[in-house]
PDB file of C-alpha atoms in Angstrom:
ATOM      1  CA  MET A   1     -38.929  13.987 -59.241  1.00 39.00           C
ATOM      2  CA  THR A   2     -40.144  12.236 -56.099  1.00 35.00           C
ATOM      3  CA  ILE A   3     -39.331   8.811 -57.564  1.00 34.00           C
ATOM      4  CA  LEU A   4     -35.809   9.951 -58.498  1.00 33.00           C
ATOM      5  CA  ARG A   5     -35.171  11.317 -55.000  1.00 36.00           C
ATOM      6  CA  LEU A   6     -36.340   8.051 -53.424  1.00 30.00           C
ATOM      7  CA  ALA A   7     -34.136   6.026 -55.735  1.00 33.00           C
ATOM      8  CA  SER A   8     -31.157   8.240 -54.938  1.00 35.00           C
ATOM      9  CA  PHE A   9     -31.768   7.845 -51.175  1.00 30.00           C
ATOM     10  CA  ALA A  10     -32.027   4.057 -51.473  1.00 34.00           C
ATOM     11  CA  LEU A  11     -28.748   3.907 -53.420  1.00 31.00           C
ATOM     12  CA  SER A  12     -26.986   6.066 -50.796  1.00 36.00           C
ATOM     13  CA  ALA A  13     -28.255   3.848 -47.970  1.00 34.00           C
ATOM     14  CA  ALA A  14     -27.033   0.754 -49.789  1.00 35.00           C
ATOM     15  CA  LEU A  15     -23.576   2.270 -50.260  1.00 32.00           C
ATOM     16  CA  LEU A  16     -23.385   3.219 -46.577  1.00 32.00           C
ATOM     17  CA  ALA A  17     -24.381  -0.288 -45.527  1.00 35.00           C
ATOM     18  CA  THR A  18     -21.742  -1.797 -47.827  1.00 34.00           C
ATOM     19  CA  THR A  19     -19.063   0.556 -46.465  1.00 34.00           C
ATOM     20  CA  ALA A  20     -19.975  -0.260 -42.842  1.00 34.00           C
ATOM     21  CA  ALA A  21     -19.814  -3.980 -43.563  1.00 34.00           C
ATOM     22  CA  THR A  22     -16.379  -3.557 -45.158  1.00 34.00           C
ATOM     23  CA  VAL A  23     -15.035  -1.593 -42.154  1.00 32.00           C
ATOM     24  CA  SER A  24     -16.434  -4.183 -39.740  1.00 32.00           C
ATOM     25  CA  ALA A  25     -14.865  -7.001 -41.729  1.00 34.00           C
ATOM     26  CA  GLN A  26     -11.502  -5.247 -41.614  1.00 35.00           C
ATOM     27  CA  THR A  27     -11.735  -4.786 -37.823  1.00 38.00           C
ATOM     28  CA  ILE A  28     -12.901  -8.279 -36.854  1.00 35.00           C
ATOM     29  CA  GLN A  29     -11.502 -11.013 -39.029  1.00 47.00           C
ATOM     30  CA  VAL A  30     -12.808 -14.494 -38.323  1.00 41.00           C
ATOM     31  CA  ASN A  31     -11.304 -17.172 -40.536  1.00 50.00           C
ATOM     32  CA  LYS A  32      -9.472 -20.484 -40.463  1.00 57.00           C
ATOM     33  CA  GLU A  33      -6.076 -18.776 -40.380  1.00 69.00           C
ATOM     34  CA  ASN A  34      -6.778 -16.998 -37.081  1.00 71.00           C
ATOM     35  CA  ARG A  35      -6.518 -20.006 -34.729  1.00 88.00           C
ATOM     36  CA  THR A  36      -5.835 -18.623 -31.256  1.00 92.00           C
ATOM     37  CA  ILE A  37      -7.016 -18.878 -27.664  1.00 92.00           C
ATOM     38  CA  ALA A  38      -6.965 -15.817 -25.383  1.00 94.00           C
ATOM     39  CA  ILE A  39      -6.851 -16.326 -21.605  1.00 95.00           C
ATOM     40  CA  THR A  40      -6.911 -13.959 -18.622  1.00 96.00           C
ATOM     41  CA  ALA A  41      -5.498 -15.495 -15.437  1.00 96.00           C
ATOM     42  CA  THR A  42      -4.643 -14.191 -11.965  1.00 96.00           C
ATOM     43  CA  ASP A  43      -2.292 -15.578  -9.335  1.00 96.00           C
ATOM     44  CA  LYS A  44      -0.497 -14.365  -6.228  1.00 96.00           C
ATOM     45  CA  VAL A  45       2.450 -14.945  -3.919  1.00 96.00           C
ATOM     46  CA  LEU A  46       2.803 -14.306  -0.194  1.00 97.00           C
ATOM     47  CA  VAL A  47       6.146 -13.053   1.093  1.00 96.00           C
ATOM     48  CA  LEU A  48       7.098 -12.281   4.679  1.00 97.00           C
ATOM     49  CA  ALA A  49       7.898  -8.584   5.107  1.00 97.00           C
ATOM     50  CA  ASP A  50      11.557  -7.815   5.725  1.00 96.00           C
ATOM     51  CA  VAL A  51      11.233  -4.037   6.295  1.00 97.00           C
ATOM     52  CA  ALA A  52       9.317  -2.255   9.061  1.00 97.00           C
ATOM     53  CA  THR A  53       8.554   1.463   9.113  1.00 98.00           C
ATOM     54  CA  LEU A  54       7.553   2.505  12.619  1.00 97.00           C
ATOM     55  CA  HIS A  55       5.587   5.660  13.400  1.00 98.00           C
ATOM     56  CA  ILE A  56       6.737   7.004  16.750  1.00 97.00           C
ATOM     57  CA  GLY A  57       6.061  10.257  18.564  1.00 97.00           C
ATOM     58  CA  PHE A  58       5.278  11.929  21.865  1.00 97.00           C
ATOM     59  CA  ILE A  59       3.186  14.591  23.526  1.00 97.00           C
ATOM     60  CA  ALA A  60       4.501  16.719  26.395  1.00 97.00           C
ATOM     61  CA  TYR A  61       2.857  19.490  28.429  1.00 97.00           C
ATOM     62  CA  GLY A  62       3.819  22.623  30.334  1.00 97.00           C
ATOM     63  CA  PRO A  63       2.237  25.509  32.254  1.00 97.00           C
ATOM     64  CA  ASP A  64       3.467  27.921  29.567  1.00 96.00           C
ATOM     65  CA  SER A  65       4.929  27.803  26.077  1.00 96.00           C
ATOM     66  CA  ASP A  66       8.572  27.922  27.189  1.00 97.00           C
ATOM     67  CA  SER A  67       8.143  25.165  29.758  1.00 97.00           C
ATOM     68  CA  ALA A  68       6.308  22.938  27.276  1.00 97.00           C
ATOM     69  CA  TYR A  69       9.004  23.513  24.662  1.00 97.00           C
ATOM     70  CA  ALA A  70      11.760  22.650  27.139  1.00 97.00           C
ATOM     71  CA  ALA A  71       9.979  19.438  28.158  1.00 97.00           C
ATOM     72  CA  GLY A  72       9.450  18.551  24.509  1.00 97.00           C
ATOM     73  CA  SER A  73      13.092  19.214  23.689  1.00 97.00           C
ATOM     74  CA  ARG A  74      14.274  16.867  26.428  1.00 97.00           C
ATOM     75  CA  THR A  75      11.934  14.100  25.300  1.00 97.00           C
ATOM     76  CA  SER A  76      12.731  14.606  21.612  1.00 97.00           C
ATOM     77  CA  ASN A  77      16.478  14.348  22.090  1.00 97.00           C
ATOM     78  CA  ALA A  78      16.148  11.428  24.512  1.00 98.00           C
ATOM     79  CA  ILE A  79      14.186   9.410  21.946  1.00 98.00           C
ATOM     80  CA  VAL A  80      16.608  10.026  19.077  1.00 98.00           C
ATOM     81  CA  LYS A  81      19.616   9.404  21.328  1.00 97.00           C
ATOM     82  CA  ALA A  82      18.170   6.062  22.466  1.00 97.00           C
ATOM     83  CA  LEU A  83      17.625   4.970  18.873  1.00 97.00           C
ATOM     84  CA  THR A  84      21.011   6.019  17.505  1.00 97.00           C
ATOM     85  CA  ALA A  85      22.823   4.579  20.541  1.00 97.00           C
ATOM     86  CA  ALA A  86      21.199   1.232  19.735  1.00 96.00           C
ATOM     87  CA  GLY A  87      22.566   1.337  16.191  1.00 96.00           C
ATOM     88  CA  VAL A  88      19.652   2.812  14.230  1.00 96.00           C
ATOM     89  CA  PRO A  89      21.228   4.936  11.440  1.00 96.00           C
ATOM     90  CA  ASN A  90      20.415   8.646  11.409  1.00 95.00           C
ATOM     91  CA  ASP A  91      19.171   8.459   7.823  1.00 95.00           C
ATOM     92  CA  SER A  92      16.605   5.828   8.874  1.00 97.00           C
ATOM     93  CA  ILE A  93      14.960   8.334  11.241  1.00 97.00           C
ATOM     94  CA  GLU A  94      12.820  10.883   9.387  1.00 97.00           C
ATOM     95  CA  SER A  95      10.816  13.701  10.965  1.00 96.00           C
ATOM     96  CA  GLU A  96       7.087  13.823  10.213  1.00 96.00           C
ATOM     97  CA  ASN A  97       5.807  16.822  12.169  1.00 95.00           C
ATOM     98  CA  GLN A  98       6.382  18.907  15.280  1.00 95.00           C
ATOM     99  CA  ASN A  99       4.122  21.451  16.917  1.00 96.00           C
ATOM    100  CA  VAL A 100       3.803  23.729  19.959  1.00 96.00           C
ATOM    101  CA  SER A 101       0.261  24.887  20.712  1.00 97.00           C
ATOM    102  CA  PRO A 102      -2.109  25.906  23.518  1.00 97.00           C
ATOM    103  CA  VAL A 103      -4.195  23.138  25.043  1.00 95.00           C
ATOM    104  CA  GLN A 104      -7.909  23.544  24.355  1.00 94.00           C
ATOM    105  CA  GLU A 105     -10.195  23.655  27.367  1.00 91.00           C
ATOM    106  CA  TYR A 106     -12.273  20.658  26.273  1.00 91.00           C
ATOM    107  CA  GLN A 107      -9.100  18.528  26.292  1.00 91.00           C
ATOM    108  CA  ILE A 108      -8.565  19.018  30.013  1.00 92.00           C
ATOM    109  CA  ASP A 109     -12.079  19.653  31.316  1.00 91.00           C
ATOM    110  CA  LYS A 110     -12.001  16.475  33.432  1.00 93.00           C
ATOM    111  CA  LEU A 111      -8.703  17.286  35.142  1.00 94.00           C
ATOM    112  CA  THR A 112      -8.280  18.890  38.534  1.00 95.00           C
ATOM    113  CA  PRO A 113      -7.411  22.618  38.695  1.00 94.00           C
ATOM    114  CA  ALA A 114      -3.818  21.737  39.633  1.00 95.00           C
ATOM    115  CA  GLU A 115      -3.477  19.386  36.658  1.00 94.00           C
ATOM    116  CA  LYS A 116      -5.016  21.966  34.324  1.00 94.00           C
ATOM    117  CA  ALA A 117      -2.444  24.527  35.452  1.00 95.00           C
ATOM    118  CA  GLN A 118       0.360  22.196  34.326  1.00 95.00           C
ATOM    119  CA  ARG A 119      -1.213  21.565  30.912  1.00 96.00           C
ATOM    120  CA  LYS A 120      -1.698  24.988  29.389  1.00 96.00           C
ATOM    121  CA  PHE A 121       0.571  24.232  26.410  1.00 97.00           C
ATOM    122  CA  GLN A 122       1.498  21.048  24.577  1.00 97.00           C
ATOM    123  CA  VAL A 123       4.342  19.920  22.324  1.00 97.00           C
ATOM    124  CA  THR A 124       3.942  17.076  19.838  1.00 97.00           C
ATOM    125  CA  GLN A 125       6.526  15.525  17.557  1.00 98.00           C
ATOM    126  CA  SER A 126       6.621  12.395  15.411  1.00 98.00           C
ATOM    127  CA  TRP A 127       9.041  10.448  13.217  1.00 98.00           C
ATOM    128  CA  THR A 128       9.143   7.417  10.978  1.00 98.00           C
ATOM    129  CA  VAL A 129      11.885   4.898  11.692  1.00 98.00           C
ATOM    130  CA  ARG A 130      12.836   2.360   9.029  1.00 98.00           C
ATOM    131  CA  THR A 131      14.409  -0.871  10.257  1.00 97.00           C
ATOM    132  CA  ASN A 132      14.624  -4.598   9.591  1.00 97.00           C
ATOM    133  CA  ALA A 133      11.304  -6.309  10.216  1.00 97.00           C
ATOM    134  CA  ASN A 134      12.796  -8.555  12.901  1.00 96.00           C
ATOM    135  CA  ASP A 135      13.985  -5.482  14.842  1.00 96.00           C
ATOM    136  CA  ALA A 136      10.593  -3.723  14.892  1.00 97.00           C
ATOM    137  CA  ALA A 137       9.697  -4.752  18.453  1.00 97.00           C
ATOM    138  CA  LYS A 138      13.131  -3.771  19.771  1.00 96.00           C
ATOM    139  CA  VAL A 139      13.079  -0.327  18.122  1.00 97.00           C
ATOM    140  CA  LEU A 140       9.534   0.387  19.314  1.00 97.00           C
ATOM    141  CA  ASP A 141      10.487  -0.672  22.832  1.00 96.00           C
ATOM    142  CA  LEU A 142      13.506   1.656  22.857  1.00 97.00           C
ATOM    143  CA  ALA A 143      11.455   4.610  21.641  1.00 97.00           C
ATOM    144  CA  VAL A 144       8.581   4.108  24.087  1.00 97.00           C
ATOM    145  CA  LYS A 145      10.904   3.706  27.073  1.00 96.00           C
ATOM    146  CA  ALA A 146      12.666   6.923  26.036  1.00 97.00           C
ATOM    147  CA  GLY A 147       9.365   8.830  26.108  1.00 97.00           C
ATOM    148  CA  ALA A 148       7.615   8.136  22.773  1.00 97.00           C
ATOM    149  CA  ASN A 149       4.120   7.893  24.261  1.00 96.00           C
ATOM    150  CA  GLN A 150       2.348   8.365  20.906  1.00 96.00           C
ATOM    151  CA  SER A 151       3.661   5.340  19.016  1.00 95.00           C
ATOM    152  CA  GLY A 152       2.606   1.969  17.688  1.00 94.00           C
ATOM    153  CA  GLN A 153       1.722   2.001  13.978  1.00 95.00           C
ATOM    154  CA  ILE A 154       3.972  -0.140  11.760  1.00 97.00           C
ATOM    155  CA  ASP A 155       4.004  -0.256   7.957  1.00 97.00           C
ATOM    156  CA  TRP A 156       5.404  -3.502   6.535  1.00 97.00           C
ATOM    157  CA  SER A 157       7.169  -3.699   3.172  1.00 96.00           C
ATOM    158  CA  LEU A 158       9.839  -5.498   1.151  1.00 96.00           C
ATOM    159  CA  LYS A 159      13.389  -4.513   0.255  1.00 96.00           C
ATOM    160  CA  ASP A 160      12.847  -6.002  -3.210  1.00 95.00           C
ATOM    161  CA  GLU A 161       9.312  -5.410  -4.486  1.00 91.00           C
ATOM    162  CA  ASN A 162      10.086  -6.639  -8.022  1.00 94.00           C
ATOM    163  CA  ALA A 163      11.042 -10.264  -7.328  1.00 95.00           C
ATOM    164  CA  PRO A 164       7.705 -11.354  -5.777  1.00 95.00           C
ATOM    165  CA  GLN A 165       5.790  -9.368  -8.402  1.00 94.00           C
ATOM    166  CA  SER A 166       7.654 -11.207 -11.158  1.00 95.00           C
ATOM    167  CA  GLU A 167       6.968 -14.517  -9.422  1.00 96.00           C
ATOM    168  CA  ALA A 168       3.240 -13.735  -9.275  1.00 96.00           C
ATOM    169  CA  ALA A 169       3.234 -12.868 -12.994  1.00 96.00           C
ATOM    170  CA  ALA A 170       5.055 -16.107 -13.849  1.00 96.00           C
ATOM    171  CA  LYS A 171       2.512 -18.128 -11.846  1.00 97.00           C
ATOM    172  CA  ALA A 172      -0.375 -16.336 -13.565  1.00 96.00           C
ATOM    173  CA  LEU A 173       1.119 -17.028 -17.002  1.00 96.00           C
ATOM    174  CA  GLN A 174       1.556 -20.706 -16.139  1.00 97.00           C
ATOM    175  CA  ARG A 175      -2.061 -20.831 -14.986  1.00 97.00           C
ATOM    176  CA  ALA A 176      -3.123 -19.252 -18.296  1.00 96.00           C
ATOM    177  CA  ARG A 177      -1.127 -21.867 -20.213  1.00 96.00           C
ATOM    178  CA  VAL A 178      -2.804 -24.742 -18.325  1.00 96.00           C
ATOM    179  CA  VAL A 179      -6.295 -23.342 -18.952  1.00 96.00           C
ATOM    180  CA  ALA A 180      -5.504 -22.714 -22.628  1.00 95.00           C
ATOM    181  CA  ALA A 181      -4.216 -26.280 -23.042  1.00 96.00           C
ATOM    182  CA  ASP A 182      -7.450 -27.670 -21.589  1.00 95.00           C
ATOM    183  CA  MET A 183      -9.504 -25.491 -23.928  1.00 94.00           C
ATOM    184  CA  ALA A 184      -7.441 -26.550 -26.940  1.00 94.00           C
ATOM    185  CA  LYS A 185      -7.956 -30.195 -26.009  1.00 94.00           C
ATOM    186  CA  GLY A 186     -11.705 -29.597 -25.959  1.00 92.00           C
ATOM    187  CA  LEU A 187     -11.419 -28.249 -29.507  1.00 90.00           C
ATOM    188  CA  ASN A 188      -9.512 -31.353 -30.653  1.00 93.00           C
ATOM    189  CA  ALA A 189      -6.396 -29.246 -31.117  1.00 93.00           C
ATOM    190  CA  SER A 190      -3.042 -28.853 -29.418  1.00 93.00           C
ATOM    191  CA  LEU A 191      -1.667 -25.720 -27.793  1.00 94.00           C
ATOM    192  CA  GLY A 192       0.935 -23.861 -29.801  1.00 93.00           C
ATOM    193  CA  ALA A 193       3.304 -21.001 -29.077  1.00 94.00           C
ATOM    194  CA  LEU A 194       2.589 -17.996 -26.888  1.00 94.00           C
ATOM    195  CA  LEU A 195       1.867 -15.118 -29.267  1.00 93.00           C
ATOM    196  CA  TYR A 196       1.221 -12.247 -26.857  1.00 94.00           C
ATOM    197  CA  ALA A 197       1.157 -11.571 -23.117  1.00 93.00           C
ATOM    198  CA  SER A 198       0.559  -8.532 -20.915  1.00 93.00           C
ATOM    199  CA  ASN A 199       0.774  -8.157 -17.146  1.00 89.00           C
ATOM    200  CA  GLU A 200      -1.436  -6.026 -14.912  1.00 82.00           C
ATOM    201  CA  THR A 201      -0.311  -5.331 -11.353  1.00 73.00           C
ATOM    202  CA  GLN A 202      -3.155  -5.102  -8.862  1.00 66.00           C
ATOM    203  CA  ALA A 203      -3.140  -2.600  -6.020  1.00 63.00           C
ATOM    204  CA  GLU A 204      -2.716  -4.024  -2.543  1.00 63.00           C
ATOM    205  CA  PRO A 205      -5.812  -3.844  -0.324  1.00 55.00           C
ATOM    206  CA  PRO A 206      -5.587  -1.248   2.455  1.00 53.00           C
ATOM    207  CA  ARG A 207      -4.687  -2.599   5.864  1.00 52.00           C
ATOM    208  CA  PRO A 208      -6.196  -1.287   9.099  1.00 47.00           C
ATOM    209  CA  LEU A 209      -3.886   1.039  10.996  1.00 45.00           C
ATOM    210  CA  MET A 210      -2.751   0.239  14.496  1.00 44.00           C
ATOM    211  CA  GLN A 211      -3.848   2.952  16.899  1.00 46.00           C
ATOM    212  CA  LYS A 212      -1.121   4.873  18.641  1.00 49.00           C
ATOM    213  CA  MET A 213      -0.569   4.545  22.362  1.00 48.00           C
ATOM    214  CA  LYS A 214      -2.276   7.514  23.950  1.00 47.00           C
ATOM    215  CA  GLY A 215      -1.606   9.517  27.042  1.00 48.00           C
ATOM    216  CA  ALA A 216       1.439  10.260  29.135  1.00 48.00           C
ATOM    217  CA  MET A 217       2.512   6.778  30.182  1.00 49.00           C
ATOM    218  CA  ILE A 218       4.827   5.626  32.921  1.00 53.00           C
ATOM    219  CA  VAL A 219       6.727   2.757  31.323  1.00 61.00           C
ATOM    220  CA  ASP A 220       8.466   0.043  33.307  1.00 66.00           C
ATOM    221  CA  ALA A 221      12.052   0.043  32.027  1.00 73.00           C
ATOM    222  CA  ALA A 222      12.318  -3.667  32.823  1.00 79.00           C
ATOM    223  CA  ALA A 223       9.237  -4.623  30.798  1.00 89.00           C
ATOM    224  CA  ALA A 224       9.872  -6.898  27.825  1.00 92.00           C
ATOM    225  CA  PRO A 225       9.252  -5.581  24.290  1.00 90.00           C
ATOM    226  CA  PHE A 226       5.909  -6.295  22.655  1.00 90.00           C
ATOM    227  CA  ALA A 227       5.527  -9.584  20.792  1.00 93.00           C
ATOM    228  CA  ILE A 228       5.462  -8.306  17.193  1.00 94.00           C
ATOM    229  CA  ASN A 229       5.636 -10.543  14.124  1.00 94.00           C
ATOM    230  CA  PRO A 230       6.179  -9.284  10.555  1.00 95.00           C
ATOM    231  CA  ARG A 231       3.183  -9.415   8.256  1.00 95.00           C
ATOM    232  CA  GLN A 232       2.954 -11.313   5.005  1.00 96.00           C
ATOM    233  CA  ILE A 233       2.893  -9.144   1.898  1.00 95.00           C
ATOM    234  CA  GLU A 234       0.601 -10.287  -0.917  1.00 95.00           C
ATOM    235  CA  LYS A 235       1.633  -9.596  -4.507  1.00 95.00           C
ATOM    236  CA  THR A 236      -0.975 -10.253  -7.200  1.00 95.00           C
ATOM    237  CA  ALA A 237      -0.623 -10.250 -10.984  1.00 96.00           C
ATOM    238  CA  THR A 238      -3.163 -10.645 -13.783  1.00 96.00           C
ATOM    239  CA  VAL A 239      -1.910 -11.866 -17.158  1.00 96.00           C
ATOM    240  CA  TYR A 240      -3.656 -11.661 -20.526  1.00 96.00           C
ATOM    241  CA  ALA A 241      -2.142 -14.252 -22.860  1.00 95.00           C
ATOM    242  CA  VAL A 242      -2.853 -15.277 -26.458  1.00 95.00           C
ATOM    243  CA  PHE A 243      -1.751 -18.743 -27.614  1.00 95.00           C
ATOM    244  CA  ALA A 244      -1.775 -20.318 -31.040  1.00 94.00           C
ATOM    245  CA  ILE A 245      -3.613 -23.620 -31.476  1.00 93.00           C
ATOM    246  CA  GLU A 246      -2.597 -26.295 -33.955  1.00 89.00           C
TER     247      GLU A 246
END
């Protein structure tokens, strides 16, 4: 009985091994008919930003809630009026947040008693303003001179995100083709047709944020706008390509 059980176990193990080998052979087929080269290549393009999204805002104070709100209202409307009067469309100005709150003691502990009395409440408000990249300095200047004393951060972007991404993918595919051709040459073969290709878009690295201007500033109306240049936007693509070899 023991001998029969051992023989049965050995036969079962042999069948399992044969089945596993068959499955493996069906999954990975290596033969003379499968003559391909697979390449992964990455490339990028740099494009000058043509859209600027400015973050602007202000902080105003008052001895009580009503006074702070009134001061905030005047500043708020002055900022928006300055922007729209300069030709910035209303739908390019979007509210982010607005708040009326008491000032905490630690925020004014270094002020004189008279200054503390005038800063019992504070009003804050902020917007994003979307404009052409070349107008970023002008728009920021208008907002700051109208009272936007909590401003400065700019996000740069492109009107057409697809065109540079497609260009990066095309460059990556061309790079893959060049590498594949060199590999085929090393195998004493020539590169054939492209059989398959896929594109992977890579996330853009985070950029450091510009700190906002802080404090209640007295701005010289005659001062020139800041010297601000648009940033370059990097678009990267990774292509996986399979070529036939002949």
